[in-house]
Coordinates of N, CA and C in Angstrom, one line a residue:
M12 N 138.9 -81.4 104.9 CA 139.4 -82.2 106.9 C 138.8 -80.0 107.3
Y13 N 139.4 -79.3 106.5 CA 140.0 -78.1 107.0 C 138.0 -77.0 107.0
K14 N 137.3 -77.9 105.9 CA 136.2 -77.5 106.3 C 135.1 -77.5 107.4
T15 N 135.3 -79.3 107.9 CA 135.1 -79.3 109.1 C 135.3 -78.6 110.5
K16 N 136.6 -78.5 110.5 CA 137.8 -78.1 111.8 C 136.4 -76.5 111.6
I17 N 136.9 -75.3 110.4 CA 136.1 -74.5 110.1 C 135.0 -74.6 110.8
L18 N 134.0 -75.5 110.2 CA 132.9 -75.3 110.5 C 132.3 -75.8 112.2
R19 N 133.0 -76.1 113.0 CA 133.5 -76.9 114.4 C 133.3 -76.1 115.3
I20 N 134.3 -74.7 114.3 CA 135.3 -73.8 115.1 C 133.9 -72.9 115.0
V21 N 133.4 -72.5 113.4 CA 131.9 -71.4 113.6 C 131.1 -71.7 115.0
A22 N 130.6 -73.1 114.5 CA 129.3 -73.4 116.0 C 130.2 -73.2 116.8
A23 N 130.8 -73.6 118.4 CA 131.7 -73.5 119.1 C 131.4 -71.6 119.2
L24 N 131.6 -70.7 118.1 CA 131.8 -69.7 118.8 C 130.3 -69.2 118.8
A25 N 129.3 -69.8 117.7 CA 127.9 -69.2 118.1 C 127.3 -70.0 119.1
L26 N 127.4 -71.0 119.8 CA 126.8 -71.2 120.8 C 127.4 -70.3 121.8
M27 N 128.7 -69.7 122.1 CA 129.6 -69.0 123.3 C 128.6 -68.0 123.3
F28 N 128.6 -67.4 121.8 CA 127.5 -66.2 121.7 C 125.9 -66.5 121.9
A29 N 125.3 -67.3 121.8 CA 124.5 -67.3 121.5 C 124.5 -67.7 123.2
V30 N 124.6 -67.9 124.7 CA 124.9 -68.3 125.9 C 125.2 -67.1 126.8
F31 N 126.3 -66.2 125.9 CA 126.4 -64.9 126.3 C 124.9 -64.3 125.8
C32 N 124.4 -64.2 125.2 CA 123.4 -63.1 125.0 C 122.4 -63.7 125.2
F33 N 121.8 -64.8 125.7 CA 121.6 -65.4 127.6 C 121.6 -64.4 128.5
F34 N 122.9 -64.9 129.1 CA 123.0 -63.8 130.2 C 123.0 -62.9 130.1
R35 N 123.2 -62.1 129.1 CA 123.4 -60.3 129.2 C 121.5 -59.7 129.3
T36 N 120.7 -60.7 128.7 CA 119.5 -60.9 128.7 C 118.8 -60.6 129.3
Q37 N 119.4 -61.8 131.0 CA 118.6 -61.8 131.5 C 119.3 -61.2 132.8
E38 N 120.4 -60.5 132.9 CA 120.6 -59.3 133.7 C 120.3 -58.3 133.1
A39 N 119.9 -57.8 131.8 CA 118.7 -56.8 131.5 C 117.8 -56.5 131.9
G40 N 117.3 -57.6 132.0 CA 115.6 -58.1 132.7 C 115.6 -57.3 134.5
K41 N 116.7 -58.0 134.6 CA 116.8 -57.8 136.3 C 117.0 -56.2 136.0
E42 N 117.5 -55.6 135.9 CA 117.9 -54.2 135.4 C 116.9 -53.4 135.0
A43 N 116.2 -53.7 134.4 CA 114.9 -53.0 134.4 C 114.0 -53.9 134.9
G44 N 113.8 -54.6 136.1 CA 112.9 -54.3 136.9 C 112.0 -55.2 136.6
V45 N 112.3 -56.5 135.5 CA 111.1 -57.6 135.6 C 112.0 -59.0 136.2
A46 N 111.1 -59.3 136.2 CA 111.5 -60.4 136.5 C 110.2 -62.0 136.2
A47 N 110.9 -62.8 136.6 CA 109.8 -64.1 136.7 C 108.8 -64.4 137.8
P48 N 107.9 -64.7 137.5 CA 106.8 -64.7 138.6 C 107.2 -65.5 139.8
A49 N 107.3 -65.2 140.8 CA 107.5 -65.9 142.1 C 106.7 -66.9 142.5
A50 N 106.9 -67.4 143.5 CA 105.5 -68.7 143.9 C 106.1 -69.5 145.1
Y51 N 106.1 -69.6 146.1 CA 106.8 -70.3 147.2 C 105.4 -70.4 148.5
T52 N 105.7 -71.0 149.4 CA 105.3 -71.4 150.5 C 106.0 -72.1 151.7
A53 N 105.7 -70.5 152.4 CA 106.8 -70.0 153.8 C 105.9 -71.2 155.1
Y54 N 106.3 -70.8 155.9 CA 105.5 -71.2 157.1 C 106.7 -71.6 158.4
S55 N 106.4 -72.3 159.6 CA 106.7 -72.3 160.7 C 105.8 -73.0 161.8
G56 N 106.6 -74.2 162.3 CA 105.3 -74.8 163.2 C 105.3 -74.3 164.8
E57 N 106.4 -73.6 164.8 CA 106.7 -73.1 166.2 C 105.1 -72.3 166.1
F58 N 105.6 -71.0 165.6 CA 105.1 -69.8 165.8 C 102.9 -70.4 164.8
L59 N 102.6 -71.2 163.7 CA 101.6 -71.5 163.1 C 101.6 -71.2 162.8
W60 N 102.3 -70.6 161.5 CA 101.6 -69.4 160.3 C 102.1 -70.1 159.2
R61 N 101.6 -69.4 158.0 CA 102.1 -70.3 157.1 C 101.4 -69.5 156.0
A62 N 102.4 -69.3 154.8 CA 102.3 -68.0 153.6 C 102.3 -68.7 152.4
T63 N 101.5 -68.2 151.8 CA 101.9 -68.6 150.4 C 102.3 -66.9 149.7
I64 N 102.6 -67.2 148.4 CA 103.0 -65.9 147.9 C 102.6 -66.7 145.8
S65 N 102.1 -66.3 145.4 CA 102.1 -67.3 143.7 C 101.8 -65.5 142.9
G66 N 102.4 -64.7 142.4 CA 102.8 -63.6 141.8 C 102.3 -62.5 142.5
D67 N 101.4 -61.6 142.4 CA 102.0 -60.8 143.8 C 100.6 -60.7 144.8
I68 N 99.8 -62.4 145.0 CA 99.0 -62.2 145.7 C 99.2 -63.3 146.9
M69 N 99.5 -62.4 148.4 CA 99.8 -63.5 149.1 C 98.4 -64.4 149.5
E70 N 98.6 -65.4 150.0 CA 97.6 -65.8 151.1 C 98.3 -66.7 152.3
L71 N 97.3 -65.3 154.1 CA 98.6 -65.7 155.1 C 97.6 -65.8 156.1
E72 N 98.3 -67.8 156.7 CA 97.5 -67.9 157.8 C 98.3 -67.7 159.2
F73 N 97.7 -67.4 159.9 CA 98.5 -67.5 161.4 C 98.0 -67.5 162.8
G74 N 97.8 -68.7 163.1 CA 97.7 -69.4 164.7 C 95.8 -69.3 164.2
T75 N 95.2 -68.9 164.7 CA 93.7 -69.0 164.6 C 93.1 -68.5 163.9
S76 N 93.5 -67.1 163.1 CA 92.9 -66.0 162.1 C 92.5 -66.9 161.0
P77 N 92.1 -66.1 160.8 CA 91.0 -67.0 159.5 C 92.3 -66.5 158.2
L78 N 92.6 -67.2 157.2 CA 93.4 -67.1 156.4 C 92.7 -65.9 155.4
E79 N 93.8 -64.9 155.4 CA 93.4 -63.5 155.0 C 94.5 -63.4 154.1
Q80 N 93.9 -63.2 152.7 CA 94.4 -62.8 150.9 C 95.1 -61.6 150.6
L81 N 96.1 -61.1 150.9 CA 96.7 -59.4 150.0 C 97.7 -59.4 148.9
T82 N 97.7 -58.5 148.7 CA 98.1 -58.2 147.2 C 99.6 -57.4 147.8
V83 N 100.4 -58.0 146.9 CA 102.0 -57.7 147.7 C 102.9 -57.4 146.7
E84 N 103.9 -56.3 146.9 CA 105.1 -56.4 146.0 C 106.3 -56.7 145.9
R85 N 106.6 -57.0 145.1 CA 108.1 -58.2 145.3 C 109.2 -56.7 144.9
K86 N 110.4 -57.5 145.8 CA 111.8 -56.7 146.0 C 112.6 -57.6 145.4
S87 N 113.9 -58.0 145.0 CA 115.0 -59.1 144.7 C 115.7 -57.7 145.6
I88 N 116.2 -58.5 146.4 CA 117.6 -58.7 147.7 C 119.0 -59.9 147.3
E89 N 120.1 -58.8 148.4 CA 121.3 -59.9 147.7 C 121.1 -61.4 147.4
N90 N 120.7 -61.8 148.7 CA 120.2 -62.8 148.6 C 118.6 -63.9 148.6
G91 N 118.0 -63.2 148.1 CA 116.6 -63.8 148.7 C 115.7 -62.5 147.7
E92 N 115.0 -62.5 147.8 CA 113.4 -61.6 147.5 C 112.8 -60.6 149.1
V93 N 112.0 -60.2 149.0 CA 110.7 -59.4 149.7 C 109.5 -59.1 149.7
F94 N 108.3 -59.9 149.6 CA 106.7 -59.3 149.6 C 105.9 -58.1 150.9
T95 N 105.7 -57.4 150.4 CA 105.5 -56.6 151.5 C 104.0 -55.7 151.1
G96 N 102.8 -56.1 151.9 CA 101.5 -55.8 151.2 C 100.9 -54.8 152.7
K97 N 99.7 -55.1 152.6 CA 98.9 -54.5 153.8 C 97.1 -55.9 154.2
L98 N 97.1 -56.2 155.1 CA 96.3 -56.4 155.4 C 94.7 -55.5 155.2
P99 N 93.6 -56.2 154.5 CA 92.5 -55.6 153.7 C 91.6 -55.5 155.0
G100 N 91.4 -54.6 155.1 CA 90.3 -53.5 156.7 C 90.9 -53.7 157.5
A101 N 92.2 -53.1 157.6 CA 92.8 -53.2 158.8 C 93.2 -51.2 158.5
N102 N 93.8 -50.7 159.3 CA 94.2 -49.4 159.3 C 95.5 -49.2 159.2
E103 N 95.3 -48.2 157.5 CA 96.2 -48.3 156.9 C 97.1 -47.6 157.2
A104 N 97.5 -46.7 158.1 CA 98.4 -46.1 158.6 C 99.2 -46.6 160.1
S105 N 98.4 -47.8 160.4 CA 98.8 -48.6 161.2 C 99.6 -49.9 161.2
K106 N 100.8 -49.8 162.2 CA 101.9 -50.9 162.1 C 101.4 -52.5 162.2
E107 N 100.4 -52.7 163.0 CA 99.1 -53.9 162.4 C 98.9 -54.0 161.3
A108 N 98.9 -52.7 159.8 CA 98.2 -53.4 158.8 C 99.6 -54.0 157.9
E109 N 100.4 -54.1 158.8 CA 101.4 -54.2 157.4 C 102.6 -55.8 157.5
V110 N 102.1 -56.6 156.3 CA 102.9 -57.7 156.3 C 103.9 -57.9 154.7
G111 N 104.7 -58.6 155.9 CA 105.9 -58.9 155.4 C 106.7 -60.2 155.0
L112 N 107.4 -60.5 153.8 CA 107.9 -62.5 154.2 C 108.7 -61.8 152.9
K113 N 110.2 -61.8 153.7 CA 111.7 -62.3 153.4 C 111.6 -63.7 153.5
I114 N 112.0 -64.1 151.7 CA 112.7 -66.2 151.7 C 114.2 -65.2 151.4
I115 N 115.1 -66.2 152.2 CA 116.3 -65.9 152.5 C 116.9 -67.6 151.4
F116 N 118.0 -67.7 150.4 CA 117.9 -68.3 149.9 C 119.0 -68.9 150.5
T117 N 119.2 -69.6 151.5 CA 119.7 -69.9 152.9 C 119.2 -71.6 152.7
K118 N 119.4 -72.8 152.8 CA 119.3 -73.6 153.6 C 118.8 -73.5 155.2
S119 N 117.5 -74.6 155.6 CA 116.9 -73.9 157.1 C 116.1 -75.4 156.9
K120 N 116.3 -75.4 158.3 CA 115.5 -76.7 159.1 C 114.1 -76.5 160.1
D121 N 113.0 -77.3 159.8 CA 112.0 -76.7 160.4 C 111.7 -77.9 161.6
D122 N 110.9 -77.5 162.0 CA 110.5 -77.8 164.1 C 110.9 -79.6 163.4
N123 N 110.6 -80.2 162.9 CA 110.8 -81.3 162.6 C 112.0 -81.8 162.2
G124 N 113.2 -81.3 162.1 CA 114.7 -81.1 161.3 C 114.6 -81.7 160.2
F125 N 113.8 -81.5 159.0 CA 113.4 -81.7 157.3 C 113.7 -80.6 157.2
E126 N 115.0 -81.1 156.1 CA 116.1 -79.6 155.1 C 114.6 -79.1 154.8
N127 N 114.7 -77.4 154.3 CA 114.0 -77.2 153.4 C 115.3 -76.3 152.5
E128 N 115.0 -76.0 151.5 CA 115.2 -75.0 150.1 C 116.1 -74.2 151.1
Y129 N 114.9 -72.8 151.5 CA 115.1 -71.5 152.1 C 114.7 -71.0 153.2
S130 N 115.3 -70.4 153.9 CA 114.8 -69.3 155.1 C 113.0 -68.6 155.1
S131 N 112.8 -68.1 156.1 CA 112.2 -66.9 155.1 C 111.6 -66.2 156.8
V132 N 111.5 -65.4 157.1 CA 110.8 -64.5 158.1 C 109.4 -63.6 157.5
L133 N 108.6 -64.2 158.2 CA 107.1 -63.4 158.1 C 107.6 -61.8 159.2
T134 N 107.1 -61.0 158.9 CA 106.4 -60.0 160.0 C 105.3 -59.8 159.9
F135 N 104.3 -59.8 161.3 CA 103.1 -59.5 160.9 C 103.1 -59.3 162.9
K136 N 102.0 -57.9 162.1 CA 101.4 -57.1 163.2 C 102.9 -57.1 164.3
G137 N 103.8 -56.1 163.3 CA 104.6 -55.5 164.2 C 106.0 -56.3 164.4
K138 N 106.1 -58.1 164.5 CA 106.4 -58.4 165.0 C 108.0 -59.6 164.0
D139 N 108.8 -59.8 163.9 CA 109.4 -61.1 163.2 C 109.3 -62.1 163.4
Y140 N 109.2 -63.3 162.4 CA 108.6 -64.4 163.4 C 109.5 -65.9 161.6
D141 N 110.8 -67.0 162.3 CA 111.5 -67.0 161.6 C 110.3 -68.0 161.2
G142 N 111.4 -68.6 159.8 CA 110.4 -69.5 159.3 C 111.5 -70.4 158.2
C143 N 110.6 -71.9 157.6 CA 111.2 -72.2 156.6 C 110.7 -71.5 155.2
A144 N 111.0 -71.7 153.6 CA 110.7 -71.6 153.1 C 110.5 -73.0 151.5
K145 N 110.4 -73.3 150.7 CA 110.3 -73.7 149.4 C 110.4 -73.1 148.1
R146 N 110.1 -73.5 147.3 CA 109.4 -73.5 145.7 C 107.9 -73.8 145.4
G147 N 107.0 -73.0 145.1 CA 105.9 -73.7 144.4 C 105.4 -73.6 146.0
V148 N 103.9 -73.3 145.8 CA 102.6 -73.2 146.7 C 102.4 -74.8 146.5
V149 N 102.2 -74.9 147.9 CA 102.1 -75.8 148.9 C 100.9 -76.7 149.2
E150 N 100.0 -77.1 148.3 CA 98.6 -76.8 149.5 C 98.9 -77.5 150.3
R151 N 97.2 -77.0 151.4 CA 97.0 -77.2 152.5 C 96.7 -78.5 152.4
A152 N 96.7 -79.2 153.3 CA 96.7 -80.2 153.9 C 95.1 -80.0 154.6
D153 N 93.4 -80.9 154.3 CA 92.3 -81.0 154.9 C 92.7 -81.3 156.3
T154 N 92.3 -80.8 157.5 CA 92.4 -81.4 158.9 C 91.2 -81.4 159.4

């Protein structure tokens, strides 16, 4: 009887220790700048833009402009993530070359009233455009 109780206590303590180690490892990874790869799709129907993030690659469509692909840097912020990069072939010193996408971990509604997991802000050619976002890369429909 006492053996069973002792084994249960030891098992419970081992489980608590494993959970504690898991969260300590996650926090240590964040402090060391190690993060899980992110994939998002952000968009706005109002300004007709769409951006996908997969790892360190952003694919951006804006209005009638052709699809741009650029390498981005990722930075965690308090309530989301920010991805920044430069348009290929643009004047490096120009603000026109800078592209940023902020994924904000708060829900949003799109132009059709559908609720999305996240809000987003695209910075493109010196202007900010609000939008929605969701986890994962959502493939574009052929139209």
